[in-house]
mmCIF file of C-alpha atoms in Angstrom:
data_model
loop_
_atom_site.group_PDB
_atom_site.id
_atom_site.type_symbol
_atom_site.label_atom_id
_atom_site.label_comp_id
_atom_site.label_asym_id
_atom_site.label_seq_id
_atom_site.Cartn_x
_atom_site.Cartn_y
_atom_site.Cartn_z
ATOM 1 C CA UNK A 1 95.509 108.105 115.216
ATOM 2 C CA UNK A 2 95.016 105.380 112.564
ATOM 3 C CA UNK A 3 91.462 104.868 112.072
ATOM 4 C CA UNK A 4 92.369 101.478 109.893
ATOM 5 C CA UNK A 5 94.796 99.402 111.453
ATOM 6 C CA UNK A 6 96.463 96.795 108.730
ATOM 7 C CA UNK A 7 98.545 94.036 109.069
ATOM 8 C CA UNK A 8 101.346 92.337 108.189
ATOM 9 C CA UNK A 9 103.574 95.170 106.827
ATOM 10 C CA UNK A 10 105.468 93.142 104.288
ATOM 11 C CA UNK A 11 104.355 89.161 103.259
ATOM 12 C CA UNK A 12 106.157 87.095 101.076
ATOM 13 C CA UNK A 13 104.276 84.075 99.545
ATOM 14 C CA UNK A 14 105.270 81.491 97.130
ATOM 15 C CA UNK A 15 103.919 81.605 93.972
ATOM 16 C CA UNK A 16 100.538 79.451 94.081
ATOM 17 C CA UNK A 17 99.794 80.134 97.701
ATOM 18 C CA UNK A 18 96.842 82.202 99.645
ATOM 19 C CA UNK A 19 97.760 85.568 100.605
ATOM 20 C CA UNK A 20 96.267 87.029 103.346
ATOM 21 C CA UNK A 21 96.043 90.531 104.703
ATOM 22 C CA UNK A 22 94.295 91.939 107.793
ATOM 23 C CA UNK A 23 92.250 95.046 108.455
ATOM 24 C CA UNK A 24 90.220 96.463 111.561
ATOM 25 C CA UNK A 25 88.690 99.591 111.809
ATOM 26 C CA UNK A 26 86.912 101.344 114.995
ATOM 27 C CA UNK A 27 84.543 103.613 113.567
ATOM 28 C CA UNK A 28 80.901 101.977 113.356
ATOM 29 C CA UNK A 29 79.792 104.585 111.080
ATOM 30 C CA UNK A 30 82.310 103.435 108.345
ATOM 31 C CA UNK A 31 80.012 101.358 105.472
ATOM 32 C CA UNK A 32 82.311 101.375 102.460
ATOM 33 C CA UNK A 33 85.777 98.963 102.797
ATOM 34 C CA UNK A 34 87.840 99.457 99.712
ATOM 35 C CA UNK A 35 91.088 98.084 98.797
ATOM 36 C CA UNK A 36 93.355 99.387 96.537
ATOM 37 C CA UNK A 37 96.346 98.118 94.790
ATOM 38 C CA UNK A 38 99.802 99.880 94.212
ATOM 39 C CA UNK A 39 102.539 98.753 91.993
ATOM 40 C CA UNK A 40 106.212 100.666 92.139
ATOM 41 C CA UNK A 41 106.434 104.010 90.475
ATOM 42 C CA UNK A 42 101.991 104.069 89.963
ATOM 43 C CA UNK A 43 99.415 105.333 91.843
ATOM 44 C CA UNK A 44 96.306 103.317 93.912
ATOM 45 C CA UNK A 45 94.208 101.695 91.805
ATOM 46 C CA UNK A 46 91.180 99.923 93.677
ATOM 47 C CA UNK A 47 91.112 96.183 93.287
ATOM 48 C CA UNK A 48 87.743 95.576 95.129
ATOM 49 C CA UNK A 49 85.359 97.360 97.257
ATOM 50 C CA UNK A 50 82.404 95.663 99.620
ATOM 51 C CA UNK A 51 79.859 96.911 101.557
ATOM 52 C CA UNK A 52 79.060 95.478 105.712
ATOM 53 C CA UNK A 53 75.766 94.332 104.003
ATOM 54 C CA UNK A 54 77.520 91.140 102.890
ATOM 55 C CA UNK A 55 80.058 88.789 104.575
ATOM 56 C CA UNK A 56 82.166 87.938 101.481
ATOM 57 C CA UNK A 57 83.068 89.532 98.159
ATOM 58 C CA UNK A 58 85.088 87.561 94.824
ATOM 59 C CA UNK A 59 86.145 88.686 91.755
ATOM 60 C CA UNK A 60 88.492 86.343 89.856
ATOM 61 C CA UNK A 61 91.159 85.213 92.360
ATOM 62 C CA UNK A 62 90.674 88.176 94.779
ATOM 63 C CA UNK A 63 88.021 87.682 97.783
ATOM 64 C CA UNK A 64 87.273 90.173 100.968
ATOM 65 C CA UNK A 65 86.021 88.712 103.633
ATOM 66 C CA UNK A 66 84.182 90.949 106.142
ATOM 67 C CA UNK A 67 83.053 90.014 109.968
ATOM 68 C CA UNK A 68 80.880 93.186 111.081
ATOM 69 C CA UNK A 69 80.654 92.154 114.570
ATOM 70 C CA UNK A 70 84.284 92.185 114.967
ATOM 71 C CA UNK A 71 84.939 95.001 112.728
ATOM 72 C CA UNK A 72 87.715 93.384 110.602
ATOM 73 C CA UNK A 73 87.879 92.793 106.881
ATOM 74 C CA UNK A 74 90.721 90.818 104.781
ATOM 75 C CA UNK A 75 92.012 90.222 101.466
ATOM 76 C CA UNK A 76 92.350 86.818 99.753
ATOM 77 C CA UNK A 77 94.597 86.310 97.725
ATOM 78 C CA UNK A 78 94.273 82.943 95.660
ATOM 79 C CA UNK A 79 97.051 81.280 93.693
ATOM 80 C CA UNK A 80 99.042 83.813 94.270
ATOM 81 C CA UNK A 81 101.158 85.173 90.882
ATOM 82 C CA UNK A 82 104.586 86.807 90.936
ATOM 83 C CA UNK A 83 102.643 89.672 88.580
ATOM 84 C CA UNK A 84 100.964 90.227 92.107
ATOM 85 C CA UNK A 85 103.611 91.581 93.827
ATOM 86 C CA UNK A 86 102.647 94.918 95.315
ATOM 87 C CA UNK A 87 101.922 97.227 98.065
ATOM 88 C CA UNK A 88 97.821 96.706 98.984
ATOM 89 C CA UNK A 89 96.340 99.254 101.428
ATOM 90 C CA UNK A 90 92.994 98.767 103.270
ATOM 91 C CA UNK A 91 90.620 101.787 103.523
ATOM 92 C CA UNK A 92 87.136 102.468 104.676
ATOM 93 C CA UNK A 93 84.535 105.546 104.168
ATOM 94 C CA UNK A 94 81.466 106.559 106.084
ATOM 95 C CA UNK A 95 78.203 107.544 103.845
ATOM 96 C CA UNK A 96 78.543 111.289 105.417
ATOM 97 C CA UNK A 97 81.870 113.105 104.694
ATOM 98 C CA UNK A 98 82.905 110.152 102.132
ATOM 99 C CA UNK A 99 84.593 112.167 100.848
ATOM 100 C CA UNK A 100 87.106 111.269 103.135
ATOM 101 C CA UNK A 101 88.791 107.549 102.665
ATOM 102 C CA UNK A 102 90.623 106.545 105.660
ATOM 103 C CA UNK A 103 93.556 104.451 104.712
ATOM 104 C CA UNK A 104 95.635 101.194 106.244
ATOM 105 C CA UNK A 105 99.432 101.848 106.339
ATOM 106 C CA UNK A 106 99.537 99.102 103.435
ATOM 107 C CA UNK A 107 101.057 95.845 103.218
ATOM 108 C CA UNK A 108 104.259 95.189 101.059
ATOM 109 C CA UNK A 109 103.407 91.502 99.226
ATOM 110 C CA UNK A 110 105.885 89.555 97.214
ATOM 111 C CA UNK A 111 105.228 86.133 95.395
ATOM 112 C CA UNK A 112 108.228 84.257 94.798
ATOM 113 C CA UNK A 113 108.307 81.953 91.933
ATOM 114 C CA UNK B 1 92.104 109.083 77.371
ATOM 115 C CA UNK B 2 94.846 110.007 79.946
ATOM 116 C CA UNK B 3 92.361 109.858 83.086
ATOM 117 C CA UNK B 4 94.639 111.587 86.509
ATOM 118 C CA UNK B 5 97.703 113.101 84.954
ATOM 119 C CA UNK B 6 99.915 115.287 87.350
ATOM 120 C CA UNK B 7 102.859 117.324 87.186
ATOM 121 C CA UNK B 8 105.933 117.357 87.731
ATOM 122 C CA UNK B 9 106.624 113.788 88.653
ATOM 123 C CA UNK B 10 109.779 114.512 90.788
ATOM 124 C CA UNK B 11 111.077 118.212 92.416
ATOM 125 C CA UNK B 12 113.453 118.889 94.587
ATOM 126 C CA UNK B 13 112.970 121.944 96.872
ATOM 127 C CA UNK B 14 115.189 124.005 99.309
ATOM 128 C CA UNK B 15 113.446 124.976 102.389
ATOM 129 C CA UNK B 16 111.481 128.244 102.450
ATOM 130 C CA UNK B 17 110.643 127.756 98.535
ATOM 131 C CA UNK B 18 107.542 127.448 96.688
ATOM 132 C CA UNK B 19 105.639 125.774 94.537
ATOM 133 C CA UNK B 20 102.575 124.375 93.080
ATOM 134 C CA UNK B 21 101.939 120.887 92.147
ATOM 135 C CA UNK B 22 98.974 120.856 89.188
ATOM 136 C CA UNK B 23 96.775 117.570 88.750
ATOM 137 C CA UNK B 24 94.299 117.371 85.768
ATOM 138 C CA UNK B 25 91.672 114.638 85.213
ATOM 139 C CA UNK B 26 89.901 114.350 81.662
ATOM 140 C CA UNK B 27 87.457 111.771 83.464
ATOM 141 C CA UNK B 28 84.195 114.505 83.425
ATOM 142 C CA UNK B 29 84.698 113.830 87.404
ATOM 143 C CA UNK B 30 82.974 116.514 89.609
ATOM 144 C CA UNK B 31 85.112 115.769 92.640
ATOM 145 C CA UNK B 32 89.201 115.900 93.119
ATOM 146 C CA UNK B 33 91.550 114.979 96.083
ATOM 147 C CA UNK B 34 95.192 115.434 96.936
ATOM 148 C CA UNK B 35 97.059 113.269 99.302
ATOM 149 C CA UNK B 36 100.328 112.537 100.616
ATOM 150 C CA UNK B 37 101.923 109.309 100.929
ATOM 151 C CA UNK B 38 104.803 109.019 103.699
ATOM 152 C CA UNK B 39 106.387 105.284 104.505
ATOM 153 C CA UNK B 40 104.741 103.463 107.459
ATOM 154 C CA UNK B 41 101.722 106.191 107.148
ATOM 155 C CA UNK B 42 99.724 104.575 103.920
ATOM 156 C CA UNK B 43 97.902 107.713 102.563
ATOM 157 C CA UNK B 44 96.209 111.010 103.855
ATOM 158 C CA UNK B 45 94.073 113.282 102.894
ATOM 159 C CA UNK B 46 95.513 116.864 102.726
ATOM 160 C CA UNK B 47 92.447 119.128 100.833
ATOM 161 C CA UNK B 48 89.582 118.018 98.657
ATOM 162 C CA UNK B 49 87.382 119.637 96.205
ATOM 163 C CA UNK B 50 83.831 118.250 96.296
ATOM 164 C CA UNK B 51 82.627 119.962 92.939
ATOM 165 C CA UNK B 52 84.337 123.033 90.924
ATOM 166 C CA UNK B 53 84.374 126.039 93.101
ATOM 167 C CA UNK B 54 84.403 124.604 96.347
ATOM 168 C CA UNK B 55 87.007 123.137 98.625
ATOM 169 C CA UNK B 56 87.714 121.166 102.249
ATOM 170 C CA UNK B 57 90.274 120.980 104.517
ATOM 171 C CA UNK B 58 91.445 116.883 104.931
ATOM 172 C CA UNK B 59 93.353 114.925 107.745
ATOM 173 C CA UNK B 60 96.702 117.125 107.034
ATOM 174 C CA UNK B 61 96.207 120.612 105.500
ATOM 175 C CA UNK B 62 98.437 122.830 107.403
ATOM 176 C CA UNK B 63 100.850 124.128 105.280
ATOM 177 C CA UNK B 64 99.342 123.474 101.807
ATOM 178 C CA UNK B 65 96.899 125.666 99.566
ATOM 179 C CA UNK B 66 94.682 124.302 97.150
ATOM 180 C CA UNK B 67 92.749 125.905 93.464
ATOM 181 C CA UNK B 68 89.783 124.366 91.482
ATOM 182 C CA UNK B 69 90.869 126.029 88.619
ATOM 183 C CA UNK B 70 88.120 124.703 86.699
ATOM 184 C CA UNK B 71 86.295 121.235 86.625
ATOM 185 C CA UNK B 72 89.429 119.524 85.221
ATOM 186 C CA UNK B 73 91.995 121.182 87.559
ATOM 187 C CA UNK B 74 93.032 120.821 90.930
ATOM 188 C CA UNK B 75 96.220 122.456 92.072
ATOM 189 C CA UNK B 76 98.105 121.857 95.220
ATOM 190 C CA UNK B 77 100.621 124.850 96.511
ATOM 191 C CA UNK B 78 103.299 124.903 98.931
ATOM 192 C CA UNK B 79 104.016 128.487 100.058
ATOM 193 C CA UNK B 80 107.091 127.921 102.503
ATOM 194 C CA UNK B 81 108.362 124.072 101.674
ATOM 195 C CA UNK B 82 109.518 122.377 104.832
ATOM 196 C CA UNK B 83 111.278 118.933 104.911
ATOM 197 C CA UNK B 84 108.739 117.857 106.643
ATOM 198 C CA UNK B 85 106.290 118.096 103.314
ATOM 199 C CA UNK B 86 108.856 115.872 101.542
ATOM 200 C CA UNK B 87 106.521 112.851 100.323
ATOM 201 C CA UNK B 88 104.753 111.282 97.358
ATOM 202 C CA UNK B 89 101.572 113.407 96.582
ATOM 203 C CA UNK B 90 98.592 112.168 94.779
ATOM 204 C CA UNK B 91 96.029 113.684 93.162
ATOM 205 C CA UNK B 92 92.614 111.248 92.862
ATOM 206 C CA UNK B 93 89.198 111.973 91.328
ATOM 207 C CA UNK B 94 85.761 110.650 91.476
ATOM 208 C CA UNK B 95 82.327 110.851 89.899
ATOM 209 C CA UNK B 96 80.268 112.235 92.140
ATOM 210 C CA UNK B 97 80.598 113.997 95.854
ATOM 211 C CA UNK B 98 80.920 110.677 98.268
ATOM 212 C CA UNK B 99 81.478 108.580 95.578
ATOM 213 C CA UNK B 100 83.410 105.512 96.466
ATOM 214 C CA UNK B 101 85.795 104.771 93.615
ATOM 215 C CA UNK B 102 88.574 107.145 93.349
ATOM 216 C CA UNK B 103 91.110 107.014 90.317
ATOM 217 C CA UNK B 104 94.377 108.115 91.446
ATOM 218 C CA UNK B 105 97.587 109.950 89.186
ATOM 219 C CA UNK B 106 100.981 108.588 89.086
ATOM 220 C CA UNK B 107 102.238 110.860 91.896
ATOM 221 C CA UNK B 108 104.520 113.940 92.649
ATOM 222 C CA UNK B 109 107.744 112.518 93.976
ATOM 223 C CA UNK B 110 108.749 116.067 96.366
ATOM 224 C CA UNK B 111 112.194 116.686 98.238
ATOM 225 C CA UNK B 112 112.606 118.935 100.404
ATOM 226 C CA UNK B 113 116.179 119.885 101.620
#
């Protein structure tokens, strides 16, 4: 069972535009909400983490936006560059066993020029 | 600094063979992860290492056997290789036990026929 459920699989955006993708989780005990970018041929590298503490999270043209109460979280993604083209997965943690990060089945993005 | 190296980055195996995937971070990191990455299934957790001589079962461990050789090492064995274990498998590391920000390797391209 998929303990983060992400959405769209695949989303192409021209170049300029907002990109948006969609996470929801079940597990209440889950207080860390990662996401992690993944070019062809590379591993995950994380792009920007936040914490159910706060609603919304920016850094440079990438924002997460986080609704507690409805246990969803999304990424941003402003002006929108062909150099962003990439596979983005969702995850989450909880504070005991964190070891364990629980990830979305990831989200395929292309920006056309 | 190389930070999550991992060999070999592609292997083909025949079913029934074996063989041991070796990850090494130079990162000082006291805690190491393998996962496997499958289309549609984003990634999951197969065996982590919390700290150098101990070790934990993930999401997906049947099948796979891990070694903390030493702080730097983690290595990931395959004892019977079924098609089934053909995937993309990552080794990650972090800082500390439950720490958030993992720093993934390039990734193990496997085959099983």
């Amino acid at each position: 069972q998929q303990q983060v459920k992400q959405s769209p699989q695949s989303l192409i955006v021209q170049k300029g535009g907002i990109s948006i993708i969609n996470c929801a989780y079940e597990n209440t005990a889950f207080d860390y909400f990662p996401w992690y970018q993944q070019f062809p041929g590379k591993g995950p590298a994380l792009l920007i983490a936040i914490r159910p503490d706060v609603s919304e999270k920016k850094e440079g043209r990438f924002t997460i936006s986080f609704n507690k109460s409805a246990k969803q979280f999304s990424l941003h993604i402003m002006d929108s560059q062909p150099g962003d083209s990439a596979t983005y997965f969702c995850a989450a943690s909880e504070k005991a066993g964190a070891n364990n990060l629980f990830f979305g089945t990831g989200t395929r993005l292309t920006v056309i020029p | 600094n190389a930070g999550v190296t991992q060999t070999p980055k592609f292997q083909v195996l025949k079913t029934g063979q074996s063989m041991t995937l070796q990850c090494a971070q130079d990162m000082n990191h006291n805690s190491m992860y393998w996962y496997r990455q499958d289309p549609g299934m984003g990634l999951r957790l197969i065996y982590y290492s919390a700290s150098e001589g101990t070790t934990d079962k993930g999401e997906v461990p049947n099948g796979y056997n891990v070694s903390r050789l030493n702080k730097r090492e983690f290595s990931l064995r395959l004892e019977s290789a079924a098609p089934s274990q053909t995937s993309v498998y990552f080794c990650a590391s972090s800082d500390r036990q439950g720490a958030r920000e993992q720093y993934f390797g390039p990734g193990t391209r496997l085959t099983v026929t």
